[in-house]
Structure formats: C-alpha cells, structure tokens
Amino acid sequence: MFGFATVVLLVVVVLWHYAIKRRAEQTPVTRTSGWIIWGGLALPTVSITVLLIVGVPIGHRMMPLPDEHALHIQVTGNQWYWQVAYPEHDLQMTDELHIPVNTPVHLHLTSADVIHSFWVPRLGVKLDMLPGRTNLLRLEASAAGVYLGQCAEYCGFGHAHMQFTVTAHEQLDFADWLNEHTSLEQKPQEPDLHGLGLHETSSHESDQPESVQQGEAIDE
C-alpha cells in the first residue's frame, strides 16, 4: 500500500511539473503565482515527509511482529469488566494487567458480547475488540509505573466505569510477581458491579424476612 501511494505521488508530481513548465512557455509566470505554485508543492511534501518520519516508527512499534521473547496476554472485554489471562503461566485476573518494562507484550484482544475498545492513553495504544474475532496489539512500556486504561467504545450502561490498570514492573520485580501469583491457585475475581446499580436489592425484597429472601419455608 505504501509503495503504491508513493508511485501515485511521483506520477502526480511529474505531471504537475510538466503542466507548469508547458504553461510557463506560453505565459510568463509572475512572482505571486510562483509563490503559490511552489508553496503548494513544497508545503504538502514537507508535511507528508514529517508525518511519515514520525508515524512509521510508531506504527511499527504497535505491530505484533514475531518475537520469541514477547509476553502473550489474552484480554476479553465484557459488559463491563475485563478478563485477563496469561496462557503461558495459567494465570487469570480481572481489570488489571501486569507487564515487564522494555519487553514486547502481544495482546490478544476479543469481546464476549458487544464491541469494546482497549485504550491506554499514556502508552499510546488503542484497538477495537470485536465479538468472534481476535485482534493483536503490541504493547511495550519504557518506564515502570501504573497506567490507567479505559474502554473507548460506548458499550452500554456501565461504559464509563469500564476501566483497568496496566502495571509495568522492572524485570526482576515482574519475575517475582509472576512467581508469587503462579504459585497460588488463581481464580478470576468476580467483577464488582454493585457500583453500577446492577445488583441492588429492591425495597420490596429488602422488607421481607431473611428466610423468605433465601427461599426457605416459614412455619405458620
């Protein structure tokens, strides 16, 4: 795609230059029109060049290129929480990712219900998560710290609360964290949806005796 766009650009520039030269032979080019012509050629060329210089390395860093040292993490978006799994270490978590610094991390992103979007602003990564499809995203943190993530695609009532954290550890600290958590029998934590008002008990139900709420019979 990039090569095709380059060829098209070169053809357009050559034809434009030919048209300008041919017209100049017929009508003298004034100083004002010369500024307009060459300004219209130089400004887009410089702008496109700068964008390519800045954008190509960023896009390259986001591509999940084959890397035997990469850490693989599976992230599944749900309404309205995140399931995180480390398949190589048989570890599962909820609403939090832990990664080592200066290490490529390949995220396998998918959705269990509707369209979500994995977004970590400070790490410069964002990718949609689609039901029935797995998208790959390359993530790498250059400094240790906690980075806040958010779903960037409206997905229903609890969208605003669908947040997660990415904790970047130093290499040795991440190894210690991984050993500590894989040595225990891990189960994904139940998402806390009480703050969204999804599991609130109705006023009528709360007025009933505890035995009635639990479905037990009451002797008359």
PDB file of C-alpha atoms in Angstrom, residues 16 34-35 54 67 94 101 117 181 200:
ATOM      1  CA  TRP A  16       2.143  18.701 -12.410  1.00  0.00           C
ATOM      2  CA  GLY A  34       5.307  31.382  -8.500  1.00  0.00           C
ATOM      3  CA  TRP A  35       4.934  31.557  -4.704  1.00  0.00           C
ATOM      4  CA  VAL A  54       7.043  10.337  12.949  1.00  0.00           C
ATOM      5  CA  ASP A  67       9.216 -12.146  18.674  1.00  0.00           C
ATOM      6  CA  THR A  94      -9.780  -9.169  36.342  1.00  0.00           C
ATOM      7  CA  VAL A 101       9.263  -2.898  31.201  1.00  0.00           C
ATOM      8  CA  SER A 117     -12.060  -0.771  22.611  1.00  0.00           C
ATOM      9  CA  HIS A 181       0.917 -15.421  41.742  1.00  0.00           C
ATOM     10  CA  GLU A 200     -29.192  -3.663  44.091  1.00  0.00           C
TER      11      GLU A 200
END
